Amino acid sequence: LAKTTQPISMDSYEGQEVNITCSHNNIATNDYITWYQQFPSQGPRFIIQGYKTKVTNEVASLFIPADRKSSTLSLPRVSLSDTAVYYCLVGGAGSQGNLIFGKGTKLSVKP
Amino acid sequence: EAGVVQSPRYKIIEKKQPVAFWCNPISGHNTLYWYLQNLGQGPELLIRYENEEAVDDSQLPKDRFSAERLKGVDSTLKIQPAELGDSAVYLCASRQGPEGTEAFFGQGTRLTVV
């Protein structure tokens, strides 16, 4: 499975747009990119998944360049409740394959 | 519909004692994962089941850890005997079959070994 690299931590203020970039240089052709969010004392929660270009849902956007060696999770207008750890995962979709987590990015949103 | 249910929520035991964690996945989810998470670290995969078959248990310390998923539904993770270093949060997650891409996690069991 492709290894991912993310910043350990990021700080932001309420109302700002936050972009968290993940590097995955060895991504395989059939790998998807998935982001999870984790609050303290809770299990991770799925945010968004994509394969290429741009994916948007009600929570976030995911930008994937043509070479797919990196991806950027974009959180629009963050609030205090977005303070959490964000994990980037790379692997096969569906029930094939394991979900391998790195250390994640700890996002702190300040008032 | 209920999500992934884990019990107990918290457990404190003395070292060398046995302990078991239980997981009830989302109905219809064939894939089940057990993870271990230390403070400040990402979840580490212990074992993955497809129905009742453990398809990847390469990271499970088999000298003291065991797991089962009878009938391909509920699962139990056991540690015997527990060591101080086993103190962590144990997470269970489930995922639908080939059509599913999102994994759902339970709240975890926080184990403290004293």
PDB file of C-alpha atoms in Angstrom:
ATOM      1  CA  LEU A   1       0.000   0.000   0.000  1.00  0.00           C
ATOM      2  CA  ALA A   2       1.206   3.482  -0.834  1.00  0.00           C
ATOM      3  CA  LYS A   3       2.663   5.440   2.061  1.00  0.00           C
ATOM      4  CA  THR A   4       1.214   8.856   2.815  1.00  0.00           C
ATOM      5  CA  THR A   5       2.858  11.957   4.245  1.00  0.00           C
ATOM      6  CA  GLN A   6       0.913  14.772   5.881  1.00  0.00           C
ATOM      7  CA  PRO A   7       1.815  17.763   8.047  1.00  0.00           C
ATOM      8  CA  ILE A   8       1.698  16.849  11.712  1.00  0.00           C
ATOM      9  CA  SER A   9      -0.337  19.887  12.682  1.00  0.00           C
ATOM     10  CA  MET A  10      -2.043  23.001  11.335  1.00  0.00           C
ATOM     11  CA  ASP A  11      -3.630  26.025  12.932  1.00  0.00           C
ATOM     12  CA  SER A  12      -6.487  28.075  11.569  1.00  0.00           C
ATOM     13  CA  TYR A  13      -9.115  30.589  12.608  1.00  0.00           C
ATOM     14  CA  GLU A  14     -12.847  30.335  12.390  1.00  0.00           C
ATOM     15  CA  GLY A  15     -14.253  31.218   9.000  1.00  0.00           C
ATOM     16  CA  GLN A  16     -11.063  30.494   7.091  1.00  0.00           C
ATOM     17  CA  GLU A  17     -10.618  27.892   4.388  1.00  0.00           C
ATOM     18  CA  VAL A  18      -8.217  25.135   5.381  1.00  0.00           C
ATOM     19  CA  ASN A  19      -6.253  23.056   2.903  1.00  0.00           C
ATOM     20  CA  ILE A  20      -4.457  19.922   4.083  1.00  0.00           C
ATOM     21  CA  THR A  21      -2.123  18.337   1.562  1.00  0.00           C
ATOM     22  CA  CYS A  22      -1.155  14.687   1.525  1.00  0.00           C
ATOM     23  CA  SER A  23       1.723  13.195  -0.471  1.00  0.00           C
ATOM     24  CA  HIS A  24       1.435   9.664  -1.860  1.00  0.00           C
ATOM     25  CA  ASN A  25       4.180   9.281  -4.430  1.00  0.00           C
ATOM     26  CA  ASN A  26       3.783   5.523  -4.823  1.00  0.00           C
ATOM     27  CA  ILE A  27       0.035   5.451  -5.383  1.00  0.00           C
ATOM     28  CA  ALA A  28      -1.075   2.522  -7.529  1.00  0.00           C
ATOM     29  CA  THR A  29      -3.299   2.759 -10.576  1.00  0.00           C
ATOM     30  CA  ASN A  30      -6.337   1.273  -8.845  1.00  0.00           C
ATOM     31  CA  ASP A  31      -5.875   3.122  -5.528  1.00  0.00           C
ATOM     32  CA  TYR A  32      -8.440   5.585  -4.244  1.00  0.00           C
ATOM     33  CA  ILE A  33      -7.678   8.468  -1.875  1.00  0.00           C
ATOM     34  CA  THR A  34      -9.809   8.658   1.241  1.00  0.00           C
ATOM     35  CA  TRP A  35      -9.889  11.124   4.103  1.00  0.00           C
ATOM     36  CA  TYR A  36     -11.121  10.447   7.627  1.00  0.00           C
ATOM     37  CA  GLN A  37     -11.717  12.793  10.532  1.00  0.00           C
ATOM     38  CA  GLN A  38     -11.287  11.845  14.176  1.00  0.00           C
ATOM     39  CA  PHE A  39     -12.442  13.714  17.260  1.00  0.00           C
ATOM     40  CA  PRO A  40     -11.080  12.877  20.724  1.00  0.00           C
ATOM     41  CA  SER A  41     -12.609   9.770  22.260  1.00  0.00           C
ATOM     42  CA  GLN A  42     -14.317   8.806  19.008  1.00  0.00           C
ATOM     43  CA  GLY A  43     -13.532   6.510  16.113  1.00  0.00           C
ATOM     44  CA  PRO A  44     -12.530   7.961  12.744  1.00  0.00           C
ATOM     45  CA  ARG A  45     -15.314   9.163  10.477  1.00  0.00           C
ATOM     46  CA  PHE A  46     -15.303   9.106   6.675  1.00  0.00           C
ATOM     47  CA  ILE A  47     -15.160  12.538   5.059  1.00  0.00           C
ATOM     48  CA  ILE A  48     -14.551  12.122   1.353  1.00  0.00           C
ATOM     49  CA  GLN A  49     -13.066   9.842  -1.259  1.00  0.00           C
ATOM     50  CA  GLY A  50     -11.813  10.407  -4.774  1.00  0.00           C
ATOM     51  CA  TYR A  51      -9.809   8.932  -7.621  1.00  0.00           C
ATOM     52  CA  LYS A  52      -8.881  11.914  -9.766  1.00  0.00           C
ATOM     53  CA  THR A  53      -9.654  15.598 -10.419  1.00  0.00           C
ATOM     54  CA  LYS A  54     -12.095  17.088  -7.926  1.00  0.00           C
ATOM     55  CA  VAL A  55     -14.729  15.658  -5.635  1.00  0.00           C
ATOM     56  CA  THR A  56     -17.064  17.757  -3.511  1.00  0.00           C
ATOM     57  CA  ASN A  57     -19.638  16.874  -0.905  1.00  0.00           C
ATOM     58  CA  GLU A  58     -21.495  18.777   1.786  1.00  0.00           C
ATOM     59  CA  VAL A  59     -18.498  18.695   4.103  1.00  0.00           C
ATOM     60  CA  ALA A  60     -15.349  19.118   2.026  1.00  0.00           C
ATOM     61  CA  SER A  61     -13.671  19.113  -1.358  1.00  0.00           C
ATOM     62  CA  LEU A  62     -10.887  16.871  -2.495  1.00  0.00           C
ATOM     63  CA  PHE A  63      -8.473  18.018  -5.180  1.00  0.00           C
ATOM     64  CA  ILE A  64      -6.331  15.443  -6.956  1.00  0.00           C
ATOM     65  CA  PRO A  65      -3.832  16.512  -9.643  1.00  0.00           C
ATOM     66  CA  ALA A  66      -3.364  14.541 -12.826  1.00  0.00           C
ATOM     67  CA  ASP A  67      -0.306  12.633 -11.576  1.00  0.00           C
ATOM     68  CA  ARG A  68      -2.225  11.630  -8.396  1.00  0.00           C
ATOM     69  CA  LYS A  69       0.957  11.813  -6.324  1.00  0.00           C
ATOM     70  CA  SER A  70      -0.691  14.175  -3.890  1.00  0.00           C
ATOM     71  CA  SER A  71      -4.133  15.291  -2.830  1.00  0.00           C
ATOM     72  CA  THR A  72      -5.563  18.263  -0.965  1.00  0.00           C
ATOM     73  CA  LEU A  73      -8.471  18.192   1.421  1.00  0.00           C
ATOM     74  CA  SER A  74     -10.227  21.547   1.495  1.00  0.00           C
ATOM     75  CA  LEU A  75     -12.492  22.527   4.379  1.00  0.00           C
ATOM     76  CA  PRO A  76     -14.453  25.715   3.623  1.00  0.00           C
ATOM     77  CA  ARG A  77     -15.074  28.218   6.411  1.00  0.00           C
ATOM     78  CA  VAL A  78     -13.951  26.083   9.333  1.00  0.00           C
ATOM     79  CA  SER A  79     -15.517  26.380  12.747  1.00  0.00           C
ATOM     80  CA  LEU A  80     -14.292  25.413  16.203  1.00  0.00           C
ATOM     81  CA  SER A  81     -16.021  22.064  15.791  1.00  0.00           C
ATOM     82  CA  ASP A  82     -13.689  21.182  12.910  1.00  0.00           C
ATOM     83  CA  THR A  83     -10.818  20.848  15.375  1.00  0.00           C
ATOM     84  CA  ALA A  84      -9.810  17.225  14.911  1.00  0.00           C
ATOM     85  CA  VAL A  85      -7.208  14.912  13.424  1.00  0.00           C
ATOM     86  CA  TYR A  86      -7.486  14.341   9.683  1.00  0.00           C
ATOM     87  CA  TYR A  87      -6.112  11.186   8.079  1.00  0.00           C
ATOM     88  CA  CYS A  88      -5.284  10.620   4.433  1.00  0.00           C
ATOM     89  CA  LEU A  89      -5.467   6.982   3.272  1.00  0.00           C
ATOM     90  CA  VAL A  90      -4.579   5.429  -0.038  1.00  0.00           C
ATOM     91  CA  GLY A  91      -5.794   2.024  -1.122  1.00  0.00           C
ATOM     92  CA  GLY A  92      -8.283  -0.022  -3.076  1.00  0.00           C
ATOM     93  CA  ALA A  93     -11.987   0.757  -2.929  1.00  0.00           C
ATOM     94  CA  GLY A  94     -14.610  -1.702  -1.861  1.00  0.00           C
ATOM     95  CA  SER A  95     -13.957  -4.506   0.574  1.00  0.00           C
ATOM     96  CA  GLN A  96     -10.589  -5.341  -0.950  1.00  0.00           C
ATOM     97  CA  GLY A  97      -7.588  -4.174   0.947  1.00  0.00           C
ATOM     98  CA  ASN A  98      -6.831  -2.812   4.365  1.00  0.00           C
ATOM     99  CA  LEU A  99      -7.296   0.700   5.688  1.00  0.00           C
ATOM    100  CA  ILE A 100      -3.840   1.860   6.730  1.00  0.00           C
ATOM    101  CA  PHE A 101      -3.671   5.045   8.783  1.00  0.00           C
ATOM    102  CA  GLY A 102      -0.670   7.321   9.175  1.00  0.00           C
ATOM    103  CA  LYS A 103      -0.221   9.789  12.005  1.00  0.00           C
ATOM    104  CA  GLY A 104      -2.660  12.286  10.545  1.00  0.00           C
ATOM    105  CA  THR A 105      -2.811  16.071  10.710  1.00  0.00           C
ATOM    106  CA  LYS A 106      -4.025  17.679  13.890  1.00  0.00           C
ATOM    107  CA  LEU A 107      -6.058  20.730  12.920  1.00  0.00           C
ATOM    108  CA  SER A 108      -6.656  23.342  15.599  1.00  0.00           C
ATOM    109  CA  VAL A 109      -9.279  25.981  14.841  1.00  0.00           C
ATOM    110  CA  LYS A 110      -9.124  29.078  16.999  1.00  0.00           C
ATOM    111  CA  PRO A 111     -11.819  31.720  17.578  1.00  0.00           C
TER     112      PRO A 111
ATOM    113  CA  GLU B   1     -29.913   2.332  12.058  1.00  0.00           C
ATOM    114  CA  ALA B   2     -27.340   1.754  14.789  1.00  0.00           C
ATOM    115  CA  GLY B   3     -23.722   2.168  13.902  1.00  0.00           C
ATOM    116  CA  VAL B   4     -20.875  -0.076  14.940  1.00  0.00           C
ATOM    117  CA  VAL B   5     -21.368  -0.973  18.579  1.00  0.00           C
ATOM    118  CA  GLN B   6     -18.471  -1.805  20.860  1.00  0.00           C
ATOM    119  CA  SER B   7     -18.428  -2.859  24.468  1.00  0.00           C
ATOM    120  CA  PRO B   8     -17.282  -2.249  27.049  1.00  0.00           C
ATOM    121  CA  ARG B   9     -16.553   1.441  26.597  1.00  0.00           C
ATOM    122  CA  TYR B  10     -13.859   1.378  29.260  1.00  0.00           C
ATOM    123  CA  LYS B  11     -11.951  -1.439  30.937  1.00  0.00           C
ATOM    124  CA  ILE B  12      -9.356  -1.420  33.698  1.00  0.00           C
ATOM    125  CA  ILE B  13      -7.553  -4.646  34.497  1.00  0.00           C
ATOM    126  CA  GLU B  14      -4.437  -5.765  36.266  1.00  0.00           C
ATOM    127  CA  LYS B  15      -1.532  -7.024  34.219  1.00  0.00           C
ATOM    128  CA  LYS B  16      -1.521 -10.736  33.448  1.00  0.00           C
ATOM    129  CA  GLN B  17      -5.326 -10.825  33.514  1.00  0.00           C
ATOM    130  CA  PRO B  18      -7.395 -11.694  30.437  1.00  0.00           C
ATOM    131  CA  VAL B  19      -9.680  -9.199  28.735  1.00  0.00           C
ATOM    132  CA  ALA B  20     -12.156  -9.357  25.875  1.00  0.00           C
ATOM    133  CA  PHE B  21     -13.718  -6.734  23.642  1.00  0.00           C
ATOM    134  CA  TRP B  22     -16.903  -7.182  21.676  1.00  0.00           C
ATOM    135  CA  CYS B  23     -17.963  -5.612  18.394  1.00  0.00           C
ATOM    136  CA  ASN B  24     -21.302  -5.645  16.613  1.00  0.00           C
ATOM    137  CA  PRO B  25     -20.854  -4.310  13.069  1.00  0.00           C
ATOM    138  CA  ILE B  26     -23.454  -2.606  10.933  1.00  0.00           C
ATOM    139  CA  SER B  27     -25.946  -5.105   9.617  1.00  0.00           C
ATOM    140  CA  GLY B  28     -24.960  -6.486   6.243  1.00  0.00           C
ATOM    141  CA  HIS B  29     -21.330  -5.388   6.456  1.00  0.00           C
ATOM    142  CA  ASN B  30     -19.118  -8.296   5.466  1.00  0.00           C
ATOM    143  CA  THR B  31     -15.777  -6.656   6.233  1.00  0.00           C
ATOM    144  CA  LEU B  32     -14.724  -6.114   9.839  1.00  0.00           C
ATOM    145  CA  TYR B  33     -11.533  -4.555  11.181  1.00  0.00           C
ATOM    146  CA  TRP B  34      -9.934  -4.386  14.594  1.00  0.00           C
ATOM    147  CA  TYR B  35      -7.502  -1.561  15.276  1.00  0.00           C
ATOM    148  CA  LEU B  36      -5.332  -0.500  18.175  1.00  0.00           C
ATOM    149  CA  GLN B  37      -4.765   3.214  18.764  1.00  0.00           C
ATOM    150  CA  ASN B  38      -2.213   4.682  21.112  1.00  0.00           C
ATOM    151  CA  LEU B  39      -2.449   8.256  22.315  1.00  0.00           C
ATOM    152  CA  GLY B  40      -1.385  10.692  19.621  1.00  0.00           C
ATOM    153  CA  GLN B  41      -1.004   7.991  16.980  1.00  0.00           C
ATOM    154  CA  GLY B  42      -3.140   6.814  14.103  1.00  0.00           C
ATOM    155  CA  PRO B  43      -5.070   3.540  14.337  1.00  0.00           C
ATOM    156  CA  GLU B  44      -2.964   0.447  13.686  1.00  0.00           C
ATOM    157  CA  LEU B  45      -4.611  -2.490  11.977  1.00  0.00           C
ATOM    158  CA  LEU B  46      -4.660  -5.730  13.959  1.00  0.00           C
ATOM    159  CA  ILE B  47      -6.900  -7.959  11.874  1.00  0.00           C
ATOM    160  CA  ARG B  48      -9.349  -7.843   8.996  1.00  0.00           C
ATOM    161  CA  TYR B  49     -12.234 -10.227   8.430  1.00  0.00           C
ATOM    162  CA  GLU B  50     -14.188 -10.920   5.288  1.00  0.00           C
ATOM    163  CA  ASN B  51     -17.319 -12.610   6.618  1.00  0.00           C
ATOM    164  CA  GLU B  52     -15.992 -15.185   9.101  1.00  0.00           C
ATOM    165  CA  GLU B  53     -12.565 -15.509   7.516  1.00  0.00           C
ATOM    166  CA  ALA B  54      -9.562 -13.645   8.892  1.00  0.00           C
ATOM    167  CA  VAL B  55      -7.984 -12.537   5.618  1.00  0.00           C
ATOM    168  CA  ASP B  56      -5.196 -10.495   7.207  1.00  0.00           C
ATOM    169  CA  ASP B  57      -3.956 -11.086  10.736  1.00  0.00           C
ATOM    170  CA  SER B  58      -0.307 -10.386  10.026  1.00  0.00           C
ATOM    171  CA  GLN B  59      -0.177  -7.554  12.587  1.00  0.00           C
ATOM    172  CA  LEU B  60      -1.949  -9.453  15.357  1.00  0.00           C
ATOM    173  CA  PRO B  61       0.440 -10.492  18.172  1.00  0.00           C
ATOM    174  CA  LYS B  62      -0.688 -14.066  18.213  1.00  0.00           C
ATOM    175  CA  ASP B  63       1.144 -15.035  21.370  1.00  0.00           C
ATOM    176  CA  ARG B  64      -1.360 -13.109  23.440  1.00  0.00           C
ATOM    177  CA  PHE B  65      -4.036 -11.747  21.114  1.00  0.00           C
ATOM    178  CA  SER B  66      -6.811 -13.733  19.501  1.00  0.00           C
ATOM    179  CA  ALA B  67      -9.933 -12.828  17.613  1.00  0.00           C
ATOM    180  CA  GLU B  68     -12.974 -14.557  16.261  1.00  0.00           C
ATOM    181  CA  ARG B  69     -15.966 -13.689  14.153  1.00  0.00           C
ATOM    182  CA  LEU B  70     -18.416 -16.510  14.436  1.00  0.00           C
ATOM    183  CA  LYS B  71     -21.143 -16.627  11.792  1.00  0.00           C
ATOM    184  CA  GLY B  72     -19.580 -13.618  10.116  1.00  0.00           C
ATOM    185  CA  VAL B  73     -21.377 -11.044  12.269  1.00  0.00           C
ATOM    186  CA  ASP B  74     -20.217 -10.118  15.786  1.00  0.00           C
ATOM    187  CA  SER B  75     -16.554 -10.284  16.647  1.00  0.00           C
ATOM    188  CA  THR B  76     -14.525 -10.647  19.813  1.00  0.00           C
ATOM    189  CA  LEU B  77     -10.932  -9.602  20.395  1.00  0.00           C
ATOM    190  CA  LYS B  78      -9.161 -11.167  23.361  1.00  0.00           C
ATOM    191  CA  ILE B  79      -5.889 -10.484  25.130  1.00  0.00           C
ATOM    192  CA  GLN B  80      -4.440 -13.091  27.468  1.00  0.00           C
ATOM    193  CA  PRO B  81      -2.438 -12.249  29.453  1.00  0.00           C
ATOM    194  CA  ALA B  82      -2.572  -8.454  29.266  1.00  0.00           C
ATOM    195  CA  GLU B  83       0.604  -6.418  29.607  1.00  0.00           C
ATOM    196  CA  LEU B  84       1.084  -2.812  30.649  1.00  0.00           C
ATOM    197  CA  GLY B  85       1.925  -1.895  27.060  1.00  0.00           C
ATOM    198  CA  ASP B  86      -1.472  -3.081  25.875  1.00  0.00           C
ATOM    199  CA  SER B  87      -3.094   0.024  27.343  1.00  0.00           C
ATOM    200  CA  ALA B  88      -4.708   1.724  24.358  1.00  0.00           C
ATOM    201  CA  VAL B  89      -8.003   2.255  22.575  1.00  0.00           C
ATOM    202  CA  TYR B  90      -9.249  -0.717  20.603  1.00  0.00           C
ATOM    203  CA  LEU B  91     -11.387   0.244  17.632  1.00  0.00           C
ATOM    204  CA  CYS B  92     -13.689  -1.888  15.547  1.00  0.00           C
ATOM    205  CA  ALA B  93     -14.822  -0.884  12.069  1.00  0.00           C
ATOM    206  CA  SER B  94     -17.055  -2.431   9.439  1.00  0.00           C
ATOM    207  CA  ARG B  95     -17.484  -1.972   5.736  1.00  0.00           C
ATOM    208  CA  GLN B  96     -19.983  -3.170   3.197  1.00  0.00           C
ATOM    209  CA  GLY B  97     -19.104  -5.637   0.478  1.00  0.00           C
ATOM    210  CA  PRO B  98     -17.547  -4.819  -2.894  1.00  0.00           C
ATOM    211  CA  GLU B  99     -19.981  -1.965  -3.483  1.00  0.00           C
ATOM    212  CA  GLY B 100     -19.042  -0.188  -0.260  1.00  0.00           C
ATOM    213  CA  THR B 101     -16.155   2.224   0.083  1.00  0.00           C
ATOM    214  CA  GLU B 102     -16.746   3.864   3.442  1.00  0.00           C
ATOM    215  CA  ALA B 103     -15.718   2.209   6.701  1.00  0.00           C
ATOM    216  CA  PHE B 104     -17.701   2.944   9.844  1.00  0.00           C
ATOM    217  CA  PHE B 105     -15.972   2.939  13.205  1.00  0.00           C
ATOM    218  CA  GLY B 106     -17.247   2.280  16.676  1.00  0.00           C
ATOM    219  CA  GLN B 107     -16.364   4.532  19.596  1.00  0.00           C
ATOM    220  CA  GLY B 108     -13.734   2.098  20.789  1.00  0.00           C
ATOM    221  CA  THR B 109     -12.850   0.437  24.062  1.00  0.00           C
ATOM    222  CA  ARG B 110     -10.303   2.226  26.195  1.00  0.00           C
ATOM    223  CA  LEU B 111      -8.175  -0.376  27.975  1.00  0.00           C
ATOM    224  CA  THR B 112      -6.022   0.493  30.942  1.00  0.00           C
ATOM    225  CA  VAL B 113      -3.690  -2.175  32.272  1.00  0.00           C
ATOM    226  CA  VAL B 114      -2.340  -1.468  35.754  1.00  0.00           C
TER     227      VAL B 114
END
